[in-house]
Short mmCIF file of C-alpha atoms in Angstrom, two decimals:
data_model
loop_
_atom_site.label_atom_id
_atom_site.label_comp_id
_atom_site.label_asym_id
_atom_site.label_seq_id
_atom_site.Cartn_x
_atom_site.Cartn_y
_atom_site.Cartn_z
CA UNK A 761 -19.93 8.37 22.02
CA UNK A 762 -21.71 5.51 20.77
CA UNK A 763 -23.23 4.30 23.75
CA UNK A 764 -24.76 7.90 24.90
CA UNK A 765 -24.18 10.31 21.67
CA UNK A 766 -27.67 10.37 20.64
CA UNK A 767 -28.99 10.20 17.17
CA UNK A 768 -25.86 11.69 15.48
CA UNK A 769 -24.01 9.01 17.56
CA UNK A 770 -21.85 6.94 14.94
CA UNK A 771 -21.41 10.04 12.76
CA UNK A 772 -19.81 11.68 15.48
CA UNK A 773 -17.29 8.91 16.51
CA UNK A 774 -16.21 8.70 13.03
CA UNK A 775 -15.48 12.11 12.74
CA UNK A 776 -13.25 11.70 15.97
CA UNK A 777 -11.91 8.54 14.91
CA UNK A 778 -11.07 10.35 11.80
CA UNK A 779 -9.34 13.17 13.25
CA UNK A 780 -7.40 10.50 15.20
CA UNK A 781 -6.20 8.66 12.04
CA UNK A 782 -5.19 11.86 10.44
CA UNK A 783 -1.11 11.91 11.18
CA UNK A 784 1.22 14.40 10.06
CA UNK A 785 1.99 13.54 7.06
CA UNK A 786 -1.63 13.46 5.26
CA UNK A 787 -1.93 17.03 7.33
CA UNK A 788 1.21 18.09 5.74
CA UNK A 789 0.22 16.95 2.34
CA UNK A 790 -3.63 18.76 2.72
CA UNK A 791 -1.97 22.04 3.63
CA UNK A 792 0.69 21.89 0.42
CA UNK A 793 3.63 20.79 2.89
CA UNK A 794 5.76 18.62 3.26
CA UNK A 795 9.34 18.40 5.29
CA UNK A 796 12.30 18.07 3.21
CA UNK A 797 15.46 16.32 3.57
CA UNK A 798 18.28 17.80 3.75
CA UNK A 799 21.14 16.19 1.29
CA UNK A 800 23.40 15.18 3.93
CA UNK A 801 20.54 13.16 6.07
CA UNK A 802 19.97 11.58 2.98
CA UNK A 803 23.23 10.19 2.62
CA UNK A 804 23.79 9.27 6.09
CA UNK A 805 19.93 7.24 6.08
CA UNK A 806 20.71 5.39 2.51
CA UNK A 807 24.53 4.87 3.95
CA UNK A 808 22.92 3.06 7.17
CA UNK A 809 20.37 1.53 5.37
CA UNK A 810 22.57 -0.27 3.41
CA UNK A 811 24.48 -1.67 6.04
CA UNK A 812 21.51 -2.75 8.41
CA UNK A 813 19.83 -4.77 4.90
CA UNK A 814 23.30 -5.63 3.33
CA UNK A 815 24.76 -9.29 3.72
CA UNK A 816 27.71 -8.05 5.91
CA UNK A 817 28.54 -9.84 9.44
CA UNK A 818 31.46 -8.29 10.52
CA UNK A 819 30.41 -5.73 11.88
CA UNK A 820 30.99 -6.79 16.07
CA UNK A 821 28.57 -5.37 18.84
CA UNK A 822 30.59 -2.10 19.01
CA UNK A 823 29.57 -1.26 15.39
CA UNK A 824 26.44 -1.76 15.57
CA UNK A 825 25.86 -0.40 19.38
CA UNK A 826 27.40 2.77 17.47
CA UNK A 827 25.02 2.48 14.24
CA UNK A 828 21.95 2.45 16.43
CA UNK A 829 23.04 5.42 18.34
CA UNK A 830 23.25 6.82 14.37
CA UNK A 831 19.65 6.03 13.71
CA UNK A 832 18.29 7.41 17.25
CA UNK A 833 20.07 10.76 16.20
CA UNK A 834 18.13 10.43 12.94
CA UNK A 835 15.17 10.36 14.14
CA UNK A 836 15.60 13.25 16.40
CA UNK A 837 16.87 15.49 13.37
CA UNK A 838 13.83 13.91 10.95
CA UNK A 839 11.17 13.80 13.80
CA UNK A 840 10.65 10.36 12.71
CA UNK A 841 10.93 6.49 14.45
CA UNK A 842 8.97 4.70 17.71
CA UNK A 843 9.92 7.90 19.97
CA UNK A 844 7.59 10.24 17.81
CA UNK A 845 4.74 7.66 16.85
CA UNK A 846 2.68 8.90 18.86
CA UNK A 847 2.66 12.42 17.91
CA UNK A 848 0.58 12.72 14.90
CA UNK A 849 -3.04 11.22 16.84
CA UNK A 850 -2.58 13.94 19.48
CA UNK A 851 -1.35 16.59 17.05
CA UNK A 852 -4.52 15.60 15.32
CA UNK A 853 -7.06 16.11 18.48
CA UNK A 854 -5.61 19.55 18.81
CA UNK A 855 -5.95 20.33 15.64
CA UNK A 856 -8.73 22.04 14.54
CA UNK A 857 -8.17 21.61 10.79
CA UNK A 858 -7.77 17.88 11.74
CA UNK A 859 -10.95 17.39 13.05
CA UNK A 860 -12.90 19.30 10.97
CA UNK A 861 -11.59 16.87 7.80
CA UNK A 862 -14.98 14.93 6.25
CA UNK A 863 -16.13 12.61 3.48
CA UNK A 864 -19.18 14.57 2.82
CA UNK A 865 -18.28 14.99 -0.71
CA UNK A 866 -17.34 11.18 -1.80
CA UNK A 867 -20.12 9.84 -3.20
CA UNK A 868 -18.71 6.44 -3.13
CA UNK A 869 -19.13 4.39 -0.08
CA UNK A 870 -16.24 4.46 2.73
CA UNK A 871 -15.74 1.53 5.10
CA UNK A 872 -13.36 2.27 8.02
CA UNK A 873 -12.49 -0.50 10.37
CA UNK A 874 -11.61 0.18 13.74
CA UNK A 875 -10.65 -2.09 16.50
CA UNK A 876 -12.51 -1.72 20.09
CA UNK A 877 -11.55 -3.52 23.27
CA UNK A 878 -14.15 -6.45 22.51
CA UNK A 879 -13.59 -7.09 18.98
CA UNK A 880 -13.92 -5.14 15.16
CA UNK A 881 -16.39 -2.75 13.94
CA UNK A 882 -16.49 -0.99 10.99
CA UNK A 883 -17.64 2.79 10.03
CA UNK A 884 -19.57 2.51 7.09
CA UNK A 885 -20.69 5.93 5.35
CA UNK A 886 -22.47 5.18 2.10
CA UNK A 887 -24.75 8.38 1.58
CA UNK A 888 -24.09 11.61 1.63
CA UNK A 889 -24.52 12.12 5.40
CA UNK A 890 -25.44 8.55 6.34
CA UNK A 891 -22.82 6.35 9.15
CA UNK A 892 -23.63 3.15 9.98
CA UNK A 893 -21.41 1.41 12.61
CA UNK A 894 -21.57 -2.49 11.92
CA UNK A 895 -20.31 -4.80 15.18
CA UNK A 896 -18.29 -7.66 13.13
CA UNK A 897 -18.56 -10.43 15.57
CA UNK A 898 -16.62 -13.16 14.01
CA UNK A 899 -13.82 -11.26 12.73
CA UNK A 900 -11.89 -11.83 15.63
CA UNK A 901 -12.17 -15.60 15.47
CA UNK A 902 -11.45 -15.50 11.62
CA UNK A 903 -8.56 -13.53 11.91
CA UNK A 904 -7.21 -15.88 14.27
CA UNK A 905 -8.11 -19.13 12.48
CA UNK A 906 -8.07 -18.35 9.12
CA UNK A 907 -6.17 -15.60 8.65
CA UNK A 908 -2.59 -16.11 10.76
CA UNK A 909 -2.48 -19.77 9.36
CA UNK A 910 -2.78 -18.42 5.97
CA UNK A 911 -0.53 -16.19 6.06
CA UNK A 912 1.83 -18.77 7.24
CA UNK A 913 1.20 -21.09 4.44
CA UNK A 914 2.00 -18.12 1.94
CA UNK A 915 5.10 -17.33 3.61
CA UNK A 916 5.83 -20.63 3.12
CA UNK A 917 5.12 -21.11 -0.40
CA UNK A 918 7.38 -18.09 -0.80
CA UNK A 919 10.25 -19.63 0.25
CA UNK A 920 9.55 -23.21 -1.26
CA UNK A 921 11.96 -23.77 -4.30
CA UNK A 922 9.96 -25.20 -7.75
CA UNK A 923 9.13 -28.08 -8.38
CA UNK A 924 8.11 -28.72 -4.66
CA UNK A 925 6.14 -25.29 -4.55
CA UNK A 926 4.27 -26.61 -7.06
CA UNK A 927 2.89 -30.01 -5.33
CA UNK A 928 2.08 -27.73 -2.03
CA UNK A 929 0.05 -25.16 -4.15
CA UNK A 930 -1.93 -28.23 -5.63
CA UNK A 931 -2.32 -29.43 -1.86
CA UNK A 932 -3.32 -26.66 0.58
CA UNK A 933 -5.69 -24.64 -2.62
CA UNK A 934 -9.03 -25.65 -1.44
CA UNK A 935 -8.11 -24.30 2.08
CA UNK A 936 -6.68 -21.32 1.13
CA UNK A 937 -9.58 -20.27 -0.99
CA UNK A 938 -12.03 -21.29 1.69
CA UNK A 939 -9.80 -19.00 4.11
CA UNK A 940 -10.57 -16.09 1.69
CA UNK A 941 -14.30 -17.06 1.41
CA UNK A 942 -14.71 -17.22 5.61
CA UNK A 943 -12.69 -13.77 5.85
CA UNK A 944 -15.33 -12.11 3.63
CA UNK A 945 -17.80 -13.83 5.54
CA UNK A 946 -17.18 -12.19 9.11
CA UNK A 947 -15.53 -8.61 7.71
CA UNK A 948 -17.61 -7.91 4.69
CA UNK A 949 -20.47 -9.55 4.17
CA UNK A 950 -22.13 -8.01 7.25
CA UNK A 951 -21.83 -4.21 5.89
CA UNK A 952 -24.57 -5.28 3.38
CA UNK A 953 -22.86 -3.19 0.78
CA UNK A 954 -23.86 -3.41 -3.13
CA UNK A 955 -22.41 -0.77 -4.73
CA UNK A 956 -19.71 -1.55 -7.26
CA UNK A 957 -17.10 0.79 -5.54
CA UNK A 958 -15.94 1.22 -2.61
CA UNK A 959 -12.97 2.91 -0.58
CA UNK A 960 -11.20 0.59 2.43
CA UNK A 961 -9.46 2.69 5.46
CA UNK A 962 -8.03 -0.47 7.16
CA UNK A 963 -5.87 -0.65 10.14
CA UNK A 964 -3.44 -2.89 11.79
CA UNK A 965 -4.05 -6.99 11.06
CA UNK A 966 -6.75 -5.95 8.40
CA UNK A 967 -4.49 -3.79 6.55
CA UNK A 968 -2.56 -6.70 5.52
CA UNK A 969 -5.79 -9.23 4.56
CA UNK A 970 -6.49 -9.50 0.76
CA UNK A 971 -10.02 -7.62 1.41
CA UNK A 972 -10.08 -7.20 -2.76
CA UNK A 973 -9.39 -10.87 -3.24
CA UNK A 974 -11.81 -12.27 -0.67
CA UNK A 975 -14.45 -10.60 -1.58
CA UNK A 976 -14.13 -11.23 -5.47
CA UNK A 977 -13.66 -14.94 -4.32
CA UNK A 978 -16.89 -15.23 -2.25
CA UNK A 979 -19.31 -12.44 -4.42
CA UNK A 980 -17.73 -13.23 -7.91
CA UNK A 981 -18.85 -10.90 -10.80
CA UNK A 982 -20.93 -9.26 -8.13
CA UNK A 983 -17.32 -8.13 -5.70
CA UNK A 984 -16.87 -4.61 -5.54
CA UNK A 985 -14.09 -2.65 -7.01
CA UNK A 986 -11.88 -1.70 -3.96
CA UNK A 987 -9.27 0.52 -3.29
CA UNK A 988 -7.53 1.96 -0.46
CA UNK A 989 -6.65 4.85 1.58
CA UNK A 990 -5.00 6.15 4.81
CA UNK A 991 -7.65 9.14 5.47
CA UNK A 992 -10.98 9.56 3.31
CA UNK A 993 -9.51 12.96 3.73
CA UNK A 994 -7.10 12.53 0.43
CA UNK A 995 -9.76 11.39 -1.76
CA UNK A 996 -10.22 13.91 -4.59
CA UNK A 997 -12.84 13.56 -7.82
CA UNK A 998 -10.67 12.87 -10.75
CA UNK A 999 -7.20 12.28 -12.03
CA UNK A 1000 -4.51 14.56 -13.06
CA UNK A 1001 -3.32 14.81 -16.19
CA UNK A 1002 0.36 12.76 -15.90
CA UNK A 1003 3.29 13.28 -18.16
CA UNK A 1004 2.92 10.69 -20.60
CA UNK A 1005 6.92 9.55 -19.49
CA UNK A 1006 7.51 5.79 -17.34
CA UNK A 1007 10.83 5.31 -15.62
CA UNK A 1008 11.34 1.06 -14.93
CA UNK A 1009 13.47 0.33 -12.03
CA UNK A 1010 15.34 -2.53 -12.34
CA UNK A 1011 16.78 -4.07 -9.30
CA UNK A 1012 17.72 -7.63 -8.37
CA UNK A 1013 15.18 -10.05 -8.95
CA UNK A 1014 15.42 -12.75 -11.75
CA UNK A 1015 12.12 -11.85 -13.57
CA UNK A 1016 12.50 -8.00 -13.30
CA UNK A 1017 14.19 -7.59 -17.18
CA UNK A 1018 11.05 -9.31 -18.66
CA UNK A 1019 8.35 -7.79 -16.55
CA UNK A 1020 9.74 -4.75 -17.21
CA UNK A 1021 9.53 -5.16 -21.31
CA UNK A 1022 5.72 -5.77 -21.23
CA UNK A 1023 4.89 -3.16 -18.97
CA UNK A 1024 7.44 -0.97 -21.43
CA UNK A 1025 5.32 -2.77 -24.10
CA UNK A 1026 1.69 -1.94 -23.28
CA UNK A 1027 2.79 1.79 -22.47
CA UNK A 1028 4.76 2.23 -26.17
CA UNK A 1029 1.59 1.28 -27.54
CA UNK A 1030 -0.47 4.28 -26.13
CA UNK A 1031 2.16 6.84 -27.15
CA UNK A 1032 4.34 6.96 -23.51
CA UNK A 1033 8.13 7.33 -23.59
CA UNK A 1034 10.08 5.65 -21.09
CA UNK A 1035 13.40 4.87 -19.66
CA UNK A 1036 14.67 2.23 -17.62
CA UNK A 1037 17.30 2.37 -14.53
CA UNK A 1038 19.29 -0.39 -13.04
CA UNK A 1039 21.07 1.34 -10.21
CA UNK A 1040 19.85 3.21 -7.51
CA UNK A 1041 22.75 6.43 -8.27
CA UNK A 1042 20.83 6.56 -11.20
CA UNK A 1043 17.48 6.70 -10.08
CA UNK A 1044 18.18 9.33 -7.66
CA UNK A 1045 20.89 11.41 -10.10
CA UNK A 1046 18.69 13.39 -12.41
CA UNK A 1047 14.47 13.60 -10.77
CA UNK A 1048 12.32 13.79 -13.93
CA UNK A 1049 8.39 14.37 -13.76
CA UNK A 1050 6.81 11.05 -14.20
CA UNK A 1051 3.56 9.49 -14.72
CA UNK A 1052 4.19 6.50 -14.19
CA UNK A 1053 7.91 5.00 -11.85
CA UNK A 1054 7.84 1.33 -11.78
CA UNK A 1055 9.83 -0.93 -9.43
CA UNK A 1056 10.94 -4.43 -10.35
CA UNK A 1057 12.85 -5.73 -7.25
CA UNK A 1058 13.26 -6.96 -4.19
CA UNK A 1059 11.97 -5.42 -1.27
CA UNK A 1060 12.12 -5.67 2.59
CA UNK A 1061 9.40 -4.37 4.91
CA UNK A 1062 9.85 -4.12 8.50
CA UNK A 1063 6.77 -2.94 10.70
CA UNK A 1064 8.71 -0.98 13.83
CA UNK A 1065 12.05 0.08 11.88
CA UNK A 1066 11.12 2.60 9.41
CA UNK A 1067 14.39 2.43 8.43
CA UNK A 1068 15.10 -1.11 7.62
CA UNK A 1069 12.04 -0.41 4.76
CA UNK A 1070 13.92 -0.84 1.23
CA UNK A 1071 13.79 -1.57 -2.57
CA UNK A 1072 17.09 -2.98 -3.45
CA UNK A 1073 19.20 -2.26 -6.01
CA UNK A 1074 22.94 -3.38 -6.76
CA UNK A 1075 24.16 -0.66 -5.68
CA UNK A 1076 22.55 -0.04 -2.49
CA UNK A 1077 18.54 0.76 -1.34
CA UNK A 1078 16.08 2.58 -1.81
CA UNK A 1079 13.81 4.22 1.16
CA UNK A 1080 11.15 6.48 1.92
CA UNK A 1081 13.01 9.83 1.76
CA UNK A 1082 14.23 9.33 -1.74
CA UNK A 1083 11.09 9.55 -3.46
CA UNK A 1084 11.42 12.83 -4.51
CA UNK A 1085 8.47 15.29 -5.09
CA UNK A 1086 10.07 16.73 -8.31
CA UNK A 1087 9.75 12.85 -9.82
CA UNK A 1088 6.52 11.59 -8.16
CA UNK A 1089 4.07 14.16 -8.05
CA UNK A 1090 0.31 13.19 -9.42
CA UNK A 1091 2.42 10.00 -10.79
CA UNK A 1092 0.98 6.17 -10.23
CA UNK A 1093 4.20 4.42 -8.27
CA UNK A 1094 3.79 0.30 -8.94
CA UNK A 1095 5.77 -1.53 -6.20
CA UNK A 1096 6.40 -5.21 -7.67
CA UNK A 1097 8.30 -6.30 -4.26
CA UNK A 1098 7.71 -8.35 -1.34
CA UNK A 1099 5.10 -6.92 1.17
CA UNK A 1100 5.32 -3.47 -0.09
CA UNK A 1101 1.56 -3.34 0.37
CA UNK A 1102 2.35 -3.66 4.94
CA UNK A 1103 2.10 -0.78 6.99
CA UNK A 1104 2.40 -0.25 10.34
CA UNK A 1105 -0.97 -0.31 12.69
CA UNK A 1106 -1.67 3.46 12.57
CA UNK A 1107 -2.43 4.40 9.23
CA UNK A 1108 -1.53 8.31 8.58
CA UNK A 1109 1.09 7.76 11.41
CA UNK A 1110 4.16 9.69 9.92
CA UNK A 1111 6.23 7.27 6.89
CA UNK A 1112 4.34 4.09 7.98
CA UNK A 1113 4.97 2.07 4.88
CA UNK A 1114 5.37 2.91 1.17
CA UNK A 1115 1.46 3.94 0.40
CA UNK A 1116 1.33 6.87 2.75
CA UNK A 1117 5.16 7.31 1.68
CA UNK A 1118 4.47 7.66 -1.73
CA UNK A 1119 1.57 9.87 -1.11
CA UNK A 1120 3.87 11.95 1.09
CA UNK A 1121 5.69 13.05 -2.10
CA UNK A 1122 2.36 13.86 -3.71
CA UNK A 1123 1.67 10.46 -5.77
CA UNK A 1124 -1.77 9.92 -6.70
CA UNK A 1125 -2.09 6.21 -6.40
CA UNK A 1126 -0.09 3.17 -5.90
CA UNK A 1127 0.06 -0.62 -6.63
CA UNK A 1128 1.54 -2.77 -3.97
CA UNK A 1129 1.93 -6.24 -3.16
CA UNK A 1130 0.74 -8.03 0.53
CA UNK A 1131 3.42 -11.00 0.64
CA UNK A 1132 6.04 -12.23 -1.22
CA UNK A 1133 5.45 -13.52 -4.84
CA UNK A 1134 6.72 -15.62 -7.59
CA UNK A 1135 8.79 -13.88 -10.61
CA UNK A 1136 6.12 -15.86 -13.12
CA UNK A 1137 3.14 -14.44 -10.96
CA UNK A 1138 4.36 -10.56 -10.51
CA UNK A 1139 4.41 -10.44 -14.22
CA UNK A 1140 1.71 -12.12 -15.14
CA UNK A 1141 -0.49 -9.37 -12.99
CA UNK A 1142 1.69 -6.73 -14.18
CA UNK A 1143 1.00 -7.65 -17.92
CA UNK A 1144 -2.68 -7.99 -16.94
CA UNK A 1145 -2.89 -4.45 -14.97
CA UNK A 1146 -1.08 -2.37 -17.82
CA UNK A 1147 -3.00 -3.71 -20.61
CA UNK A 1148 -6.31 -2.47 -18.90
CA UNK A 1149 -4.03 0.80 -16.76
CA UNK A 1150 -3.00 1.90 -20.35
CA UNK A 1151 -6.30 1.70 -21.83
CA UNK A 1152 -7.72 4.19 -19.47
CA UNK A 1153 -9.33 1.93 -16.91
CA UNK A 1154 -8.68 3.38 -13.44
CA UNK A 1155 -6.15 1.58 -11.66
CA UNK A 1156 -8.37 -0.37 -8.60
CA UNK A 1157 -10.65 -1.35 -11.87
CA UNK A 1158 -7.62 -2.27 -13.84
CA UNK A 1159 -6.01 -4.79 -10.66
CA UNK A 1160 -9.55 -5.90 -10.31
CA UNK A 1161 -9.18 -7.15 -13.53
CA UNK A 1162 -5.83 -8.22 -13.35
CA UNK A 1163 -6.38 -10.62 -9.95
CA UNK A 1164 -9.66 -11.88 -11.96
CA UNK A 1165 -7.20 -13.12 -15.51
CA UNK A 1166 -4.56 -14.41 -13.02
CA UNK A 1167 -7.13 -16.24 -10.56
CA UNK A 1168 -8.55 -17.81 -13.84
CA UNK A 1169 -4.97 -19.64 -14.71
CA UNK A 1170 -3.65 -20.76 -11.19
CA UNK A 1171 -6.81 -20.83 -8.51
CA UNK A 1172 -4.27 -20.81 -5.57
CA UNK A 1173 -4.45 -17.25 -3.84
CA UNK A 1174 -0.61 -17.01 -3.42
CA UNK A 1175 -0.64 -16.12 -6.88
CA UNK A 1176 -3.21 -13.66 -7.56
CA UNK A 1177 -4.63 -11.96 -4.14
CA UNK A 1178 -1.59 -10.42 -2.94
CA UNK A 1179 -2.34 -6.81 -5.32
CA UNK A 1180 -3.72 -3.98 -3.96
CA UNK A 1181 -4.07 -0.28 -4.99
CA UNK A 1182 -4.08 3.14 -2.39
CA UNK A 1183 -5.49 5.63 -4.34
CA UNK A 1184 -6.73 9.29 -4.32
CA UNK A 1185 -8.90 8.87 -6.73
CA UNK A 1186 -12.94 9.09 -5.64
CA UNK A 1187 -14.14 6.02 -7.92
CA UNK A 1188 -17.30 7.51 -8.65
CA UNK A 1189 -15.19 10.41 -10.46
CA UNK A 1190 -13.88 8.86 -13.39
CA UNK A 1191 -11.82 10.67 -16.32
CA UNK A 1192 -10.30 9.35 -19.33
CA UNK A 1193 -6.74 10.21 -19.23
CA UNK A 1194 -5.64 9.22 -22.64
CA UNK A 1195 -8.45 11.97 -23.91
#
């Protein structure tokens, strides 16, 4: 299409590229559906979840040979996992409603990357009916030299104990900020974009680069406000109007009791009631409506094995199918664990990671994290995000913010670019929700 479509050329490949992006489960949420669970699946998921992510190792190859044949049978019942991944791109192509899904009402500028056989190019649509495709020549190259080595370095910060964390911070900061500065260089600075908003649709390796952080590192007070989404097609023009009620979730990580009092702090102050939970039973026992459900805890992300995706809690984990509708709807979900912010490379594809997850159950926006942080760090942004959240700034404003107070203490990226926010929200359609 691009090479013979004519003058509507790149207009028409994003629309198909669109249509191809747009999986089952932002159809289902468009057309007000959305397949339940039934109670007994949901046992027998959270009862093999918590085996596969539990610390036990007795289980012998017959056990698990016979909980893998559990999880194939899943999927069949759920329509979910590898053997139906494919499913939601072609269900797309033949779908007429699919297809016919635009951004002609967002004002604010889209940029939708796309990988071709040669290299990147992103979609950019910042008018009305305007598409631009942009050929990103070095993001290949910087994806492979600055990007893999540092994400190696933060995984390995992650998993350095203090004080000698602290020593290879001080080392390897110039690096890692120049990383950020050369990633902005090859996959945004080319789009020539200067408005102050703008909506990402990433996919595969670029979903997991800090695209909010790099730019903000190499543009400064000029960066952008970003946000993200699977499909331009959930963007809507304002905010609901939440129940003014928070419910903390507090699993196992050191720092979760104190992050959890100053984000209880900076909500009390603007009037919201809250309650916290410490046990997954109890998170799941009695679904209130929420504005706000925040998780303190330790996560695990796996890209293939939807399944092995959890928050955990002492009692057990948390996955996809057990954030219920009744609890999440039009609520922000913030996910303070460990890569909760990783998808897999289709975005729209089914339960692909906890962003299109969380939209699944009708959330309007959600705060994740990219890699695995320190306790100190998670609630230093938190602190930062609510203060500015609770005020009324929108929430890809508010972690703006946030990454730009943190950055300001400790320079070193592991501790402030990991943040990002999926939203719904069209930027350029801003309400006041404490009005």
């Amino acid at each position: 299409v691009l090479a013979h479509g004519g003058r509507n050329a790149e207009r028409e490949a994003l629309r198909i590229l669109l249509g191809v992006r747009a999986g089952s489960v932002i159809d289902d949420l468009l057309r007000g559906r959305r397949r339940e669970a039934s109670e007994a699946v949901r046992v027998a998921l959270a009862r093999i979840r918590d085996r596969l992510l539990g610390n036990e190792s007795d289980w012998g190859d017959v056990r698990g040979r016979a909980l893998r044949r559990e999880v194939v049978q899943l999927e069949r019942t759920m329509k979910w996992g590898p053997e139906h991944e494919s499913i939601p791109g072609v269900d797309a192509l033949c779908s007429n409603g699919s297809l016919s899904w635009d951004i002609a009402n967002v004002d604010v500028p889209v940029v939708v990357y796309d990988q071709s056989g040669t290299g990147w190019r992103a979609f950019v649509r910042d008018g009305r009916r305007s598409v631009r495709c942009v050929e990103l020549p070095e993001a290949m190259e910087a994806l492979r030299e600055e990007w893999i080595p540092s994400r190696m370095m933060l995984e390995t910060l992650a998993r350095t104990d203090q004080p000698a964390r602290e020593r290879l911070i001080q080392r390897t900061c110039p690096e890692a900020v120049e990383a950020l500065r050369k990633l902005a260089a090859a996959l945004w600075l080319p789009l020539g974009l200067t408005a102050k908003h703008a909506v990402l649709v990433a996919t595969g390796p670029i979903n997991g680069i800090p695209l909010e952080a790099a730019t903000l590192e190499a543009l400064g007070d000029k960066a952008p406000i970003l946000s993200r989404v699977p499909h331009p097609g959930l963007l809507r023009d304002a905010p609901p109007r939440n129940r003014r009620h928070a419910l903390l979730v507090e699993g196992t990580v050191p720092g979760a009791a104190l992050e959890l009092s100053r984000v209880q702090h900076h909500l009390s102050k603007r009037g919201w009631s809250s309650r916290t939970v410490r046990t997954r039973n109890s998170f799941a026992a009695r679904p209130e409506r929420c504005g706000v459900i925040h998780f303190a805890t330790h996560g695990s992300y796996h890209r293939t094995a939807w399944i092995s995706n959890g928050l955990q809690m002492p009692d057990g984990w948390i996955g996809f199918e057990q954030l219920e509708p009744r609890q999440v709807k039009d609520a922000l979900l913030y996910f303070d664990s460990c890569e909760s912010g990783l998808q897999h490379s289709a975005p729209g594809a089914q339960l692909d990671g906890w962003a299109s997850a969380a939209f699944a159950a009708g959330a309007h926006e959600s705060v994740l994290h990219l890699w695995k942080l320190d306790d100190a760090s998670a609630t230093g942004i938190a602190d930062e995000f609510y203060a500015a959240w609770t005020a009324g700034t929108p929430a890809a404003r508010a972690m703006h913010e946030a990454r730009a107070a943190v950055r300001a203490a400790h320079p070193h990226p592991f501790h402030w670019a990991g943040g990002i926010v999926a939203s719904r929200q069209n930027p350029d359609r801003i309400t006041d929700r404490n009005s």
